[in-house]
XYZ file of C-alpha atoms in Angstrom:
513
model
C 74.119 124.465 56.840
C 72.124 121.382 58.194
C 75.263 119.220 58.247
C 77.243 121.930 60.318
C 74.416 122.110 62.717
C 74.262 118.512 63.233
C 78.053 118.279 63.730
C 77.776 121.139 66.514
C 75.010 119.352 68.315
C 77.123 116.254 68.223
C 80.279 117.938 69.589
C 78.195 120.023 72.305
C 78.902 119.265 76.084
C 76.266 119.303 78.477
C 78.388 121.282 80.840
C 78.382 124.204 78.237
C 74.578 123.738 77.909
C 74.486 124.104 81.837
C 76.644 127.153 81.798
C 79.872 125.648 83.058
C 83.273 125.819 81.921
C 83.940 122.023 82.337
C 81.927 119.339 84.181
C 81.690 120.410 87.985
C 81.122 116.877 89.130
C 83.645 115.011 87.663
C 86.137 114.963 90.657
C 85.264 113.253 93.660
C 88.345 113.367 95.944
C 90.388 116.259 97.790
C 93.643 115.194 95.898
C 91.878 115.645 92.488
C 90.720 119.207 93.705
C 94.025 120.571 95.261
C 94.766 122.833 92.217
C 91.553 124.786 92.976
C 90.713 123.796 96.547
C 91.595 127.175 97.952
C 88.782 128.650 95.621
C 85.998 126.415 96.742
C 86.841 125.309 100.241
C 84.337 126.370 103.039
C 85.731 126.306 106.575
C 84.109 123.997 109.121
C 83.167 125.196 112.392
C 86.133 125.919 114.763
C 88.633 125.967 111.849
C 90.505 129.140 113.051
C 90.746 127.788 116.509
C 92.098 124.468 115.214
C 94.740 126.374 113.193
C 95.725 128.531 116.040
C 96.301 125.591 118.378
C 98.136 123.478 115.997
C 100.357 126.430 115.335
C 101.051 126.863 118.918
C 102.289 123.327 119.361
C 99.130 121.566 120.577
C 98.416 118.082 119.197
C 94.622 117.645 118.067
C 92.595 114.812 116.857
C 89.987 115.229 113.970
C 86.936 112.867 113.813
C 84.596 112.810 110.781
C 82.689 110.496 108.587
C 84.195 109.114 105.265
C 83.819 111.786 102.519
C 82.739 114.423 105.025
C 85.973 116.575 104.111
C 88.858 115.527 106.375
C 91.442 115.429 103.619
C 90.477 118.601 102.198
C 90.752 120.143 105.793
C 94.254 118.894 106.135
C 95.220 120.266 102.826
C 93.805 123.698 103.382
C 95.554 123.671 107.083
C 98.888 122.535 105.376
C 98.520 125.186 102.863
C 97.892 128.302 105.242
C 100.741 126.830 107.703
C 103.287 126.626 104.728
C 102.313 130.425 103.948
C 102.965 131.691 107.474
C 106.535 130.128 108.329
C 105.460 126.876 109.757
C 106.827 123.680 108.725
C 104.441 121.063 108.085
C 104.396 117.515 106.605
C 101.496 115.227 105.773
C 101.924 111.413 106.115
C 99.013 109.391 104.417
C 100.989 106.190 103.141
C 101.252 103.435 105.812
C 101.704 100.238 103.683
C 105.296 99.693 105.037
C 104.127 100.264 108.759
C 103.282 97.126 110.779
C 99.580 96.954 111.980
C 100.511 96.495 115.590
C 103.705 97.344 118.058
C 104.356 100.153 115.338
C 105.233 103.097 117.514
C 108.651 103.179 116.680
C 108.065 102.503 112.996
C 105.721 105.712 113.002
C 108.443 107.778 114.591
C 111.022 106.675 112.129
C 108.689 107.628 109.333
C 108.324 111.127 110.686
C 112.070 111.539 110.811
C 112.261 110.310 107.179
C 109.541 112.709 105.913
C 110.752 115.780 107.973
C 114.322 115.274 107.002
C 113.603 114.820 103.257
C 111.388 118.031 103.350
C 113.854 120.237 105.218
C 116.852 119.009 103.254
C 115.066 119.746 100.006
C 113.909 123.356 101.341
C 117.458 124.251 102.458
C 118.742 123.912 99.079
C 116.769 126.614 98.202
C 117.575 128.962 101.049
C 121.212 127.842 101.349
C 122.272 130.967 103.165
C 120.443 129.323 106.033
C 123.141 126.836 106.437
C 125.636 129.678 107.609
C 123.392 130.144 110.593
C 123.917 126.476 111.725
C 126.780 125.992 114.302
C 129.512 123.395 113.427
C 127.829 120.674 115.569
C 124.327 121.330 113.971
C 125.870 121.098 110.384
C 127.155 117.682 111.495
C 123.761 116.639 112.760
C 122.008 117.973 109.670
C 124.820 115.687 107.618
C 123.944 112.908 109.720
C 120.252 113.144 109.276
C 120.237 113.705 105.606
C 122.580 110.391 105.506
C 120.397 108.399 107.684
C 116.753 109.506 106.995
C 116.740 111.312 103.716
C 114.466 109.528 101.142
C 114.983 110.170 97.365
C 112.464 112.111 95.362
C 111.541 112.865 91.945
C 112.190 116.229 90.237
C 108.695 116.773 90.391
C 108.311 115.961 93.848
C 111.139 118.254 94.622
C 109.789 121.014 93.072
C 106.389 120.419 94.811
C 108.235 120.743 98.156
C 109.782 123.990 96.988
C 106.621 125.658 95.677
C 104.619 124.970 98.692
C 106.481 127.152 101.171
C 106.005 130.792 100.902
C 106.588 132.275 104.420
C 110.226 131.561 105.036
C 111.738 135.115 104.364
C 115.338 136.142 104.229
C 116.583 138.980 106.630
C 118.887 140.186 103.903
C 117.159 142.129 101.187
C 120.020 141.619 98.561
C 120.322 137.851 99.280
C 116.429 137.580 98.848
C 116.446 139.374 95.400
C 119.708 137.223 94.361
C 117.799 134.106 94.895
C 114.765 135.098 93.268
C 116.549 136.376 90.264
C 119.471 134.098 89.562
C 119.371 131.132 91.855
C 118.077 127.535 90.773
C 117.476 125.572 93.992
C 119.215 122.569 92.641
C 121.345 121.979 89.546
C 119.999 118.512 88.321
C 118.516 117.269 84.964
C 114.970 118.463 84.299
C 113.683 114.720 84.040
C 110.588 113.638 85.823
C 112.225 110.236 86.075
C 115.309 111.198 87.673
C 115.496 110.939 91.669
C 117.466 113.402 93.755
C 119.523 111.344 96.085
C 121.142 112.228 99.525
C 124.451 112.700 98.222
C 123.238 115.189 95.451
C 121.347 117.186 98.374
C 124.241 116.994 100.620
C 126.749 118.364 97.846
C 124.388 120.927 97.181
C 124.376 122.155 100.920
C 127.912 121.807 101.105
C 127.961 119.198 103.871
C 128.747 116.083 101.684
C 132.495 116.186 103.219
C 131.408 116.633 106.854
C 132.670 113.396 108.960
C 129.610 111.889 110.647
C 131.400 108.864 112.087
C 131.477 110.410 115.540
C 127.551 110.532 115.319
C 127.562 107.002 114.424
C 129.876 105.859 117.175
C 127.748 107.748 119.680
C 124.403 106.342 118.468
C 125.457 103.035 117.055
C 128.581 102.093 118.947
C 128.526 98.427 117.561
C 128.919 99.376 114.051
C 131.674 101.152 112.338
C 130.855 103.832 109.623
C 132.547 101.591 107.017
C 130.155 98.532 108.011
C 127.265 101.103 108.492
C 124.001 99.927 106.323
C 120.917 102.035 106.708
C 118.490 99.041 106.646
C 120.263 97.465 109.474
C 120.259 100.562 111.570
C 116.479 101.023 110.929
C 115.648 97.592 112.410
C 117.731 98.675 115.373
C 116.208 101.985 115.596
C 112.639 101.332 115.639
C 113.061 99.133 118.675
C 114.648 102.016 120.458
C 111.776 104.453 121.183
C 113.926 106.836 123.387
C 116.589 107.194 120.799
C 114.078 108.085 117.937
C 112.454 110.399 120.137
C 115.711 112.201 120.962
C 116.437 112.356 117.167
C 113.071 113.814 116.711
C 113.636 116.586 119.390
C 117.029 117.382 117.559
C 115.767 117.381 113.979
C 112.849 119.797 115.216
C 115.551 122.237 116.880
C 117.243 122.253 113.534
C 114.339 122.941 111.622
C 113.432 125.924 113.933
C 117.174 127.128 113.574
C 116.707 127.304 110.069
C 113.847 129.704 110.371
C 110.635 127.942 110.931
C 108.199 129.001 113.484
C 106.469 125.713 114.229
C 106.467 122.053 113.149
C 103.269 120.269 112.576
C 102.878 116.779 111.321
C 99.469 115.676 109.901
C 98.336 111.986 109.699
C 95.695 111.121 107.153
C 93.937 108.149 105.477
C 95.217 105.739 108.326
C 91.692 103.942 107.905
C 92.267 103.489 104.528
C 95.510 101.178 104.956
C 94.671 98.238 102.830
C 95.800 95.551 105.519
C 93.522 97.080 108.016
C 90.535 95.828 105.913
C 88.550 98.789 107.098
C 87.916 97.318 110.406
C 87.506 99.494 113.271
C 89.316 97.365 115.853
C 92.328 97.190 113.562
C 92.636 100.732 112.928
C 92.138 101.506 116.659
C 94.970 98.997 117.279
C 97.142 100.566 114.879
C 97.122 103.937 116.554
C 96.768 102.826 120.095
C 100.603 102.958 120.962
C 101.183 106.517 119.670
C 97.914 108.096 120.941
C 98.322 106.767 124.351
C 101.495 108.329 124.960
C 100.141 111.646 126.211
C 103.717 113.106 127.374
C 104.826 112.679 123.620
C 101.689 114.042 122.242
C 101.934 117.039 124.762
C 105.447 117.875 123.790
C 105.117 121.726 122.903
C 107.944 121.701 120.275
C 105.621 120.050 117.487
C 102.207 119.413 117.029
C 100.676 116.004 115.835
C 97.285 116.148 113.943
C 95.425 113.009 113.376
C 92.516 112.831 111.007
C 90.359 109.732 111.877
C 87.216 107.937 110.878
C 84.423 108.809 113.413
C 83.794 105.129 114.087
C 87.020 104.719 115.440
C 86.592 107.117 118.352
C 84.880 104.800 120.714
C 87.352 101.951 120.075
C 90.289 104.308 120.836
C 88.643 105.240 123.935
C 88.241 101.871 125.172
C 91.793 101.238 124.568
C 92.893 104.142 126.672
C 93.262 107.208 124.475
C 92.483 110.272 126.630
C 90.231 112.456 124.644
C 90.181 115.099 127.626
C 93.733 115.862 127.008
C 93.510 116.532 123.129
C 90.250 118.283 122.601
C 89.358 116.297 119.641
C 87.026 118.147 116.793
C 84.388 116.535 114.935
C 83.882 117.605 111.302
C 80.185 117.780 110.401
C 77.982 119.926 108.225
C 74.403 121.350 108.632
C 72.127 121.509 105.673
C 72.944 125.002 105.133
C 76.657 124.593 105.115
C 76.466 121.600 102.383
C 74.452 124.234 100.267
C 77.218 126.620 100.556
C 79.778 124.053 99.723
C 77.948 123.011 96.451
C 77.444 126.842 95.670
C 80.895 127.782 95.520
C 81.954 124.748 93.622
C 79.240 125.663 91.022
C 80.314 129.141 91.044
C 84.024 128.164 90.455
C 83.054 126.213 87.205
C 80.632 128.780 85.836
C 81.282 130.341 82.797
C 80.165 133.561 84.369
C 81.664 134.417 87.808
C 78.934 137.162 88.294
C 75.948 135.401 86.876
C 77.075 131.820 88.154
C 75.013 128.924 87.998
C 73.700 127.597 91.258
C 72.142 124.239 92.154
C 68.432 125.616 91.943
C 69.465 126.815 88.464
C 69.997 123.332 87.034
C 67.121 121.466 89.005
C 63.695 121.406 87.668
C 62.598 122.766 91.392
C 63.849 124.215 94.388
C 62.195 121.097 96.250
C 64.350 118.817 93.984
C 67.345 120.352 95.072
C 66.438 119.688 98.777
C 65.802 116.280 97.922
C 69.058 115.832 96.288
C 71.010 117.230 99.345
C 68.974 115.495 101.641
C 69.729 112.042 99.959
C 73.426 112.940 100.313
C 73.116 112.625 104.040
C 75.137 116.007 104.493
C 78.292 114.586 103.194
C 79.688 116.690 100.492
C 81.552 113.681 98.616
C 78.198 111.886 98.459
C 76.435 115.137 97.086
C 79.071 115.377 94.370
C 78.903 111.974 93.676
C 75.109 111.683 93.479
C 75.094 114.957 91.000
C 77.674 112.980 88.956
C 75.398 110.261 88.482
C 72.600 112.538 87.330
C 75.145 114.344 85.139
C 75.914 111.091 83.408
C 72.389 110.112 82.881
C 71.461 113.536 81.523
C 74.824 113.411 79.054
C 73.722 110.060 77.894
C 70.146 111.134 77.356
C 70.131 114.818 75.962
C 73.112 117.564 76.142
C 71.099 120.268 74.751
C 69.299 121.308 78.067
C 69.612 124.151 80.688
C 68.357 121.996 83.525
C 68.409 118.332 84.329
C 65.473 116.198 83.277
C 63.272 114.534 85.712
C 64.019 111.096 84.125
C 67.778 111.785 84.446
C 67.315 112.658 88.034
C 65.522 109.713 88.828
C 68.029 107.389 86.952
C 70.753 108.901 88.668
C 69.400 108.617 92.275
C 68.709 104.968 91.582
C 72.415 104.459 90.365
C 73.596 106.309 93.529
C 71.946 104.399 95.966
C 72.396 100.979 94.355
C 76.043 101.276 93.472
C 76.896 103.190 97.063
C 79.890 101.800 98.575
C 78.277 100.801 101.900
C 80.985 98.571 102.845
C 83.618 101.329 102.808
C 81.524 104.159 104.529
C 80.003 101.769 107.156
C 82.522 99.887 109.372
C 82.928 96.102 109.360
C 83.933 94.380 112.506
C 81.033 95.981 114.430
C 78.323 93.295 113.587
C 78.451 89.610 112.838
C 77.208 90.017 109.255
C 78.126 91.630 106.172
C 76.803 95.163 105.754
C 74.818 94.612 102.363
C 73.070 91.473 103.934
C 71.764 94.043 106.739
C 70.758 96.748 104.314
C 68.721 94.214 102.551
C 67.165 92.980 105.698
C 66.046 96.556 106.425
C 64.624 96.807 102.558
C 62.819 93.519 103.116
C 61.028 94.825 106.311
C 59.794 97.724 103.903
C 59.114 100.377 106.490
C 61.260 103.289 107.580
C 59.684 103.063 111.113
C 59.145 99.584 112.407
C 58.667 97.302 115.493
C 60.139 93.836 116.424
C 56.587 92.427 115.260
C 57.303 93.716 111.614
C 60.608 92.199 111.552
C 59.191 88.716 112.801
C 56.616 88.944 110.345
C 58.562 90.130 107.197
C 61.788 88.189 107.803
C 60.133 85.170 109.173
C 62.425 85.000 112.337
C 61.984 84.610 116.261
C 61.536 87.493 118.602
C 65.230 86.488 119.879
C 66.774 86.442 116.524
C 65.003 89.979 115.778
C 66.255 91.656 118.844
C 69.924 90.406 117.868
C 69.398 91.799 114.324
C 68.324 95.101 116.037
C 71.720 95.167 118.048
C 73.492 94.720 114.751
C 71.370 97.801 112.849
C 72.413 100.028 115.754
C 75.857 99.124 116.036
C 76.137 99.731 112.305
C 74.493 103.250 112.554
C 71.667 102.054 110.447
C 68.951 102.395 112.914
C 67.971 104.184 115.921
C 65.434 103.808 118.746
C 62.776 106.346 119.011
C 61.322 107.868 122.272
C 57.758 106.857 120.958
C 56.098 103.675 121.326
C 53.267 102.005 119.606
C 50.820 99.852 122.100
C 53.749 99.878 124.324
C 56.054 98.421 121.668
C 59.566 100.005 120.710
C 59.626 101.807 117.587
C 63.117 101.989 115.666
C 63.866 104.270 112.556
C 66.114 103.918 109.837
C 68.697 106.814 109.739
C 70.319 106.495 106.473
C 68.103 108.424 103.658
C 69.472 106.167 100.970
C 67.680 103.119 102.457
C 64.683 105.188 103.043
C 64.629 106.291 99.518
C 64.970 102.648 98.115
C 61.999 101.675 100.627
C 60.005 104.426 99.185
C 60.428 103.231 95.684
C 59.217 99.566 96.643
C 62.662 97.812 96.327
C 63.112 94.798 98.521
C 66.710 94.040 97.590
C 69.682 96.130 96.379
C 70.023 93.734 93.531
C 66.451 94.386 92.264
C 67.148 98.029 91.653
C 67.159 98.810 87.990
C 67.364 102.344 86.120
């Protein structure tokens, strides 16, 4: 019996001791949570207004800090749109797009993504083809030939599964499709790509002659000599023609039964070639966001999810925010508590007597400290709790609440290993963000004056003022209204840096746990 008890103890997981079905802190990104996002999602303020606006063909800009939940918002909007008869796509990979002068390349990418999705969905709703005129069928065949991108079986099925709101007018056809019809007769092999000719054949448009279309749009090239890569180079330089293609494609999509068309742009600030620099991200977007007539086209809606640090730079480049009613995603302390509550409820073994954050913390005061240290960021709150969980799991899994030592070690691990470089923008100050964080740590005060800086950093008054400007530009420090003996007082904003100072560390590298 003793041996059995030891084996059971060795195999026990911390999450089960805490009352969870699995570790609720193991997934940090919206992509990892898509399977259950609907169950744990908390709507930000103005969510319903935003959904109504983009459904009605209004383009919008969404700003927010990294980790605040912009991608989760896009996923949830996309899910609801797909259930209500709208046609939406999300573009979140831009590695093939030039950093500047990229307007044509971005519209070309829209055409590719829209064509690929509508071609795939039409294989499920084949009866919709009959509703197209002869000229519309020719255009559909042309778009598939020119802009369709091959997809894997899994990607194909994902497109099919997402749409729920496109109903048939004919009861019998609807029942027939549901009971007997397989959208595309291909080998169920995840490694097989579904190419354009397969799609065209499935739709019965593979024999349509599109040579007239090529003659109209590309008079210098015959259909026999036509190569897609060559026309792509020609097209991205012809913004007017690309816009006309987009207009025709959107008309086709709506003719096939969709109420509206919404195109989401996400993760632009994470493009590797932009290196997280605010100025580069702004330049990447300035061409498309400066074309107000394009963004005001009521036949579709463009939604850009953007880093809040880019907002001022875009405005300086001529982007008119008064035209597009930007929304900023931010959470109050109580809203962050609700986000954590819904997550923990989802992962709890008992949905009735579910585990909340107070249940696994030694005191309610400690719960408040944890949430404060996350700086009202859902991702940071989960990341911090994941560090605490890891420390507790490494120490003792047979507990019902986190122990104080595990909480302390988890906090220190969180503040030391925090990705300051990604969250705080480069290109705003002259020096590395870590250098500036360490300068604040060396000052050793959460409130300080210029005199404190000159004394602790051994620098001149002029140099101290230049450092202050960098701190403020990076969002690390703010100037308070109060004064001390007529001297300006500055305060550190980031609770992580405040916490490190409270522990007596003078450098990030000195932190040990």
